[in-house]
Coordinates of C-alpha atoms and ligand atoms in Angstrom, one line a residue:
X1 CA 0.0 0.5 -0.1
X2 CA 3.1 2.5 0.8
X3 CA 3.6 2.6 -2.9
X4 CA 0.2 4.0 -3.4
X5 CA 1.3 7.0 -0.9
X6 CA 2.9 9.2 -3.4
X7 CA 0.2 8.8 -5.9
X8 CA -2.5 9.6 -3.5
X9 CA -0.5 12.6 -3.0
X10 CA 0.3 13.8 -6.1
X11 CA -3.8 13.5 -6.9
X12 CA -4.7 15.6 -3.9
X13 CA -2.0 18.2 -4.9
X14 CA -3.8 18.3 -8.3
X15 CA -7.0 18.4 -6.8
X16 CA -6.5 21.2 -4.6
X17 CA -4.8 23.4 -7.4
X18 CA -7.7 22.3 -9.2
X19 CA -10.1 23.3 -6.5
X20 CA -8.5 26.8 -6.2
X21 CA -8.6 27.6 -9.7
X22 CA -12.6 26.6 -9.2
X23 CA -12.9 29.3 -6.5
X24 CA -10.7 32.1 -7.7
X25 CA -11.0 34.6 -7.2
X26 CA -11.5 34.9 -3.3
X27 CA -10.0 38.0 -2.9
X28 CA -8.8 41.3 -5.0
X29 CA -6.7 40.9 -7.3
X30 CA -3.6 43.3 -8.3
X31 CA -3.4 44.6 -12.0
X32 CA 0.7 46.0 -12.1
X33 CA 1.3 49.0 -14.3
X34 CA 4.8 49.6 -15.4
X35 CA 4.8 53.4 -15.2
X36 CA 3.6 56.6 -12.9
X37 CA -0.3 56.8 -11.7
X38 CA -1.9 59.6 -13.8
X39 CA 0.0 58.5 -17.2
X40 CA -2.0 56.7 -20.5
X41 CA -1.1 53.1 -19.4
X42 CA -2.6 53.6 -15.9
X43 CA -5.6 55.7 -17.5
X44 CA -6.6 52.7 -19.1
X45 CA -5.8 50.3 -16.1
X46 CA -8.1 52.2 -14.1
X47 CA -10.8 52.6 -16.7
X48 CA -11.1 48.8 -17.2
X49 CA -10.3 47.9 -13.4
X50 CA -13.6 48.7 -12.4
X51 CA -16.0 46.6 -14.9
X52 CA -13.2 43.9 -14.5
X53 CA -13.2 43.4 -10.5
X54 CA -17.3 43.4 -11.3
X55 CA -17.1 40.6 -13.8
X56 CA -14.8 38.7 -11.3
X57 CA -16.9 39.3 -8.0
X58 CA -13.6 40.6 -6.6
X59 CA -11.9 44.2 -7.2
X60 CA -9.0 44.9 -9.2
X61 CA -6.6 47.2 -7.3
X62 CA -4.0 48.8 -9.4
X63 CA -0.1 48.9 -8.4
X64 CA 2.0 51.3 -10.1
X65 CA 6.2 49.7 -10.3
X66 CA 7.7 52.2 -11.9
X67 CA 11.4 52.0 -13.5
X68 CA 13.7 50.9 -16.5
X69 CA 10.4 51.5 -19.1
X70 CA 8.8 49.2 -17.5
X71 CA 10.9 46.1 -17.5
X72 CA 11.4 46.2 -13.1
X73 CA 7.3 45.6 -13.0
X74 CA 8.0 43.0 -15.9
X75 CA 10.3 41.3 -13.9
X76 CA 8.4 41.6 -11.2
X77 CA 5.2 39.9 -12.6
X78 CA 7.5 37.5 -14.2
X79 CA 8.2 35.8 -10.6
X80 CA 5.1 36.5 -9.3
X81 CA 2.8 33.7 -7.9
X82 CA 1.0 32.5 -10.6
X83 CA -2.2 32.0 -9.0
X84 CA -4.4 34.7 -10.7
X85 CA -3.7 37.4 -8.0
X86 CA -1.3 39.4 -10.3
X87 CA -1.9 40.2 -13.6
X88 CA 0.0 42.9 -15.8
X89 CA -1.4 45.9 -18.5
X90 CA 1.6 46.6 -20.5
X91 CA 2.0 48.2 -23.9
X92 CA 4.1 47.5 -26.9
X93 CA 7.1 47.8 -24.3
X94 CA 6.8 44.2 -24.1
X95 CA 7.8 43.5 -27.6
X96 CA 10.9 46.5 -27.8
X97 CA 12.0 45.4 -24.7
X98 CA 14.2 41.8 -25.9
X99 CA 16.3 44.4 -28.1
X100 CA 16.8 47.3 -26.0
X101 CA 17.5 45.6 -22.8
X102 CA 20.8 43.3 -22.8
X103 CA 20.1 42.1 -19.3
X104 CA 17.0 41.7 -19.6
X105 CA 15.4 39.4 -16.4
X106 CA 12.8 38.1 -18.2
X107 CA 11.1 36.5 -21.4
X108 CA 8.0 38.2 -22.4
X109 CA 6.9 34.9 -24.8
X110 CA 7.9 32.3 -22.0
X111 CA 7.3 34.0 -19.0
X112 CA 3.9 35.0 -19.1
X113 CA 0.2 33.5 -19.8
X114 CA -1.3 36.2 -22.6
X115 CA -4.8 37.0 -21.3
X116 CA -5.5 39.3 -24.5
X117 CA -5.2 42.4 -26.5
X118 CA -6.6 45.4 -24.8
X119 CA -6.5 48.9 -26.9
X120 CA -4.2 50.8 -29.7
X121 CA -3.5 54.4 -29.0
X122 CA -1.9 57.1 -31.3
X123 CA 0.4 59.8 -29.9
X124 CA 0.8 63.2 -30.3
X125 CA 4.0 65.1 -30.2
X126 CA 3.4 68.3 -27.5
X127 CA 5.8 71.4 -26.7
X128 CA 5.4 73.3 -23.7
X129 CA 3.1 76.2 -24.0
X130 CA 5.4 79.0 -24.3
X131 CA 7.6 77.4 -26.6
X132 CA 8.8 80.1 -29.3
X133 CA 7.0 78.3 -32.3
X134 CA 3.7 78.0 -33.7
X135 CA 3.8 75.6 -36.3
X136 CA 5.5 72.8 -37.6
X137 CA 8.0 74.7 -39.6
X138 CA 9.1 77.1 -36.7
X139 CA 9.5 74.1 -34.8
X140 CA 11.8 73.0 -36.9
X141 CA 13.7 76.0 -37.1
X142 CA 14.0 76.1 -33.6
X143 CA 15.0 72.6 -33.2
X144 CA 17.4 73.1 -35.8
X145 CA 18.4 76.3 -34.2
X146 CA 18.7 75.2 -30.5
X147 CA 19.6 71.6 -30.7
X148 CA 21.0 69.5 -27.4
X149 CA 19.6 72.8 -25.6
X150 CA 15.8 71.6 -26.5
X151 CA 14.9 69.3 -23.9
X152 CA 12.7 66.2 -24.9
X153 CA 11.0 64.4 -22.3
X154 CA 10.2 60.5 -22.2
X155 CA 9.4 57.5 -19.9
X156 CA 12.7 55.9 -20.1
X157 CA 14.3 53.3 -22.1
X158 CA 12.0 51.0 -23.9
X159 CA 8.5 53.7 -23.3
X160 CA 7.1 54.4 -26.1
X161 CA 7.4 58.2 -25.4
X162 CA 11.1 57.0 -25.8
X163 CA 10.7 55.2 -29.5
X164 CA 8.5 58.3 -30.9
X165 CA 11.3 60.7 -29.5
X166 CA 14.1 58.4 -31.0
X167 CA 11.6 58.6 -34.6
X168 CA 11.2 62.4 -34.5
X169 CA 15.1 63.3 -34.1
X170 CA 15.7 60.8 -36.8
X171 CA 13.1 61.9 -39.1
X172 CA 14.1 65.6 -38.6
X173 CA 17.9 64.6 -38.3
X174 CA 18.5 66.7 -35.4
X175 CA 19.8 65.4 -31.6
X176 CA 17.8 66.5 -28.7
X177 CA 18.5 66.2 -24.8
X178 CA 16.3 63.4 -23.8
X179 CA 14.9 63.6 -20.1
X180 CA 13.6 60.5 -18.3
X181 CA 10.8 60.1 -16.1
X182 CA 8.9 57.6 -14.7
X183 CA 6.3 57.8 -16.6
X184 CA 4.7 60.3 -19.1
X185 CA 2.5 61.1 -16.2
X186 CA 4.8 62.9 -14.5
X187 CA 7.0 64.1 -17.7
X188 CA 3.5 66.2 -18.4
X189 CA 3.7 67.4 -15.8
X190 CA 7.4 68.6 -16.3
X191 CA 5.7 70.3 -19.6
X192 CA 2.9 71.6 -18.1
X193 CA 5.1 72.9 -15.7
X194 CA 7.5 74.5 -18.3
X195 CA 10.6 72.5 -17.2
X196 CA 10.7 70.4 -20.5
X197 CA 10.1 71.5 -23.8
X198 CA 9.0 68.4 -25.7
X199 CA 6.8 65.1 -25.2
X200 CA 5.5 62.7 -27.6
X201 CA 2.4 61.2 -25.6
X202 CA -0.8 58.9 -26.2
X203 CA -4.1 60.3 -27.0
X204 CA -5.5 58.8 -23.6
X205 CA -3.2 61.6 -21.7
X206 CA -3.0 64.3 -24.1
X207 CA -6.4 65.0 -25.9
X208 CA -8.5 66.9 -23.0
X209 CA -5.0 69.1 -22.4
X210 CA -4.6 69.9 -26.1
X211 CA -8.5 70.5 -26.1
X212 CA -7.7 72.8 -22.9
X213 CA -4.8 74.7 -24.9
X214 CA -2.6 73.7 -22.0
X215 CA 0.5 72.3 -24.2
X216 CA 1.0 73.4 -27.6
X217 CA 0.5 70.4 -30.4
X218 CA 2.5 70.0 -33.7
X219 CA 1.1 66.7 -35.2
X220 CA -0.4 63.1 -34.4
X221 CA 2.0 59.9 -35.4
X222 CA 0.0 58.2 -37.2
X223 CA -0.9 58.2 -41.0
X224 CA -4.9 59.8 -40.7
X225 CA -5.9 62.9 -38.8
X226 CA -7.8 62.0 -35.8
X227 CA -11.6 62.6 -35.6
X228 CA -11.2 63.8 -32.3
X229 CA -8.4 66.1 -33.1
X230 CA -9.6 67.1 -36.6
X231 CA -7.4 70.2 -37.1
X232 CA -4.2 68.4 -36.1
X233 CA -2.3 67.4 -39.2
X234 CA -0.2 64.3 -39.0
X235 CA 3.3 64.4 -38.8
X236 CA 3.6 62.6 -42.4
X237 CA 1.5 65.3 -43.8
X238 CA 3.9 67.5 -42.9
X239 CA 7.0 66.0 -44.1
X240 CA 7.7 63.3 -42.1
X241 CA 7.2 60.5 -44.8
X242 CA 6.0 57.5 -43.5
X243 CA 5.6 58.5 -39.5
X244 CA 3.5 55.6 -37.9
X245 CA 3.1 55.1 -34.5
X246 CA 0.4 53.7 -32.9
X247 CA 0.7 51.9 -29.3
X248 CA -0.6 47.9 -28.8
X249 CA -1.4 47.1 -25.0
X250 CA -1.9 43.4 -23.6
X251 CA -2.7 41.6 -20.7
X252 CA -1.4 38.9 -18.8
X253 CA -0.8 37.2 -16.2
X254 CA 2.6 35.0 -14.6
X255 CA 3.5 31.7 -16.5
X256 CA 1.6 28.6 -14.7
X257 CA -1.4 30.5 -14.0
X258 CA -4.3 28.2 -14.1
X259 CA -5.7 27.8 -17.5
X260 CA -9.5 28.0 -15.9
X261 CA -8.1 31.2 -13.8
X262 CA -6.7 32.5 -17.6
X263 CA -9.9 31.5 -19.2
X264 CA -12.2 33.4 -16.6
X265 CA -9.5 36.5 -16.7
X266 CA -9.8 36.7 -20.7
X267 CA -13.8 36.7 -20.3
X268 CA -13.5 39.6 -17.6
X269 CA -11.0 41.7 -19.8
X270 CA -13.8 41.0 -22.9
X271 CA -16.7 42.2 -20.6
X272 CA -15.0 45.3 -19.6
X273 CA -13.7 46.2 -23.0
X274 CA -17.5 45.8 -24.5
X275 CA -18.8 48.1 -21.7
X276 CA -20.7 51.2 -23.0
X277 CA -18.7 53.5 -20.5
X278 CA -15.2 52.0 -21.2
X279 CA -16.3 51.8 -25.3
X280 CA -17.1 55.5 -25.2
X281 CA -14.2 56.9 -23.2
X282 CA -12.0 55.0 -25.1
X283 CA -13.4 56.5 -28.1
X284 CA -13.5 60.3 -26.9
X285 CA -9.5 59.4 -26.5
X286 CA -8.8 58.6 -29.8
X287 CA -8.3 54.8 -28.9
X288 CA -9.3 51.8 -30.6
X289 CA -10.7 48.8 -28.7
X290 CA -9.4 45.3 -29.9
X291 CA -11.3 43.5 -31.7
X292 CA -13.2 40.9 -29.8
X293 CA -11.1 37.5 -31.2
X294 CA -7.7 39.6 -30.6
X295 CA -8.9 39.8 -26.7
X296 CA -7.9 35.9 -26.2
X297 CA -4.4 34.2 -25.2
X298 CA -3.9 33.6 -28.9
X299 CA -4.9 37.1 -30.5
X300 CA -2.0 38.6 -28.1
X301 CA 0.5 35.7 -28.3
X302 CA 0.4 35.9 -32.1
X303 CA 0.9 39.7 -32.1
X304 CA 3.2 39.7 -29.1
X305 CA 5.5 37.4 -31.5
X306 CA 5.1 39.3 -34.9
X307 CA 6.1 42.5 -32.5
X308 CA 9.3 41.1 -31.1
X309 CA 10.0 40.6 -34.8
X310 CA 9.2 43.6 -36.4
X311 CA 11.0 45.7 -33.7
X312 CA 14.2 43.3 -33.1
X313 CA 16.1 44.4 -36.3
X314 CA 14.7 48.3 -36.2
X315 CA 16.3 48.4 -32.6
X316 CA 19.4 46.6 -33.2
X317 CA 20.2 48.2 -36.7
X318 CA 19.6 51.8 -34.6
X319 CA 22.0 50.3 -32.0
X320 CA 20.5 51.3 -29.1
X321 CA 20.0 49.6 -26.1
X322 CA 21.0 49.6 -22.1
X323 CA 23.7 47.6 -20.5
Ligands
MLT401 C1 3.1 55.8 -19.2 O1 2.2 54.9 -19.0 O2 3.4 56.8 -18.5 C2 3.4 55.7 -20.9 O3 2.9 54.5 -21.3 C3 4.8 55.7 -20.6 C4 5.5 55.2 -22.3 O4 5.5 54.3 -22.8 O5 5.6 56.5 -22.7

């Protein structure tokens, strides 16, 4: 009979994992956000946390874990207990990090369970309100005349504000002084406070500030003008041909999170993204909710893989990386 004991122990362990997955969630779920509170990733996270929590029957609370362009948070989530109580909202930084960071502590494809794609968000190129340039040609003349005296804020290596800033400097052929923050929330405060000159940031944060005239806007980063900002020209139409940056977001859990739990998380994310209030708010901020079939583990995995393959060669060719 003694040989049956290990078998019995294994079946009991499997049973208790299955029972825990069945009962999940029994307490609040933490959604880790890799940038500072108040910034665009945080805005999306807080918008969907409430309807997700309603769908799950437990609150979803936000934890901002900042630094190193989102990689500190990703490392923390990759090492978290895979029990469904830690989830992660990140943008396309998940796909650029492997090429940007030589000593990355996580593998985006191997260390996470994808839950689903979330939303696509365009960006805008902004300046402090008192920058002495009113039009895009005047901006170009100003930065050509002042070069590294002009400061360009971003949210660190791997942040999309960093990527957009790099593409902008390369397109206009001028090197500016970049100033990193823990997110574009604090970077925006510095722009509003006139401590930095320029910032490329997502419309989830910038649309209300542009409408209120609190910042100067010089262009949108996608090839078509935005319905919510019809008077703002694209960077492409102003001469930066092919300038096209749109920021996709995905939701993940640590690798090994039980499949029934991942399925419940995907279902809750789908409910949140179809919530009329969430959809309206995102549309007002010029953001596109991911199509339903992409709010799925397979949809996100396929997209993440394609994006890693797309950005890797571009970043390696540019020679931008952190040791
Ligand atoms: C943020 O939430 O602060 C931004 O997504 C940072 C960035 O990537 O630019």
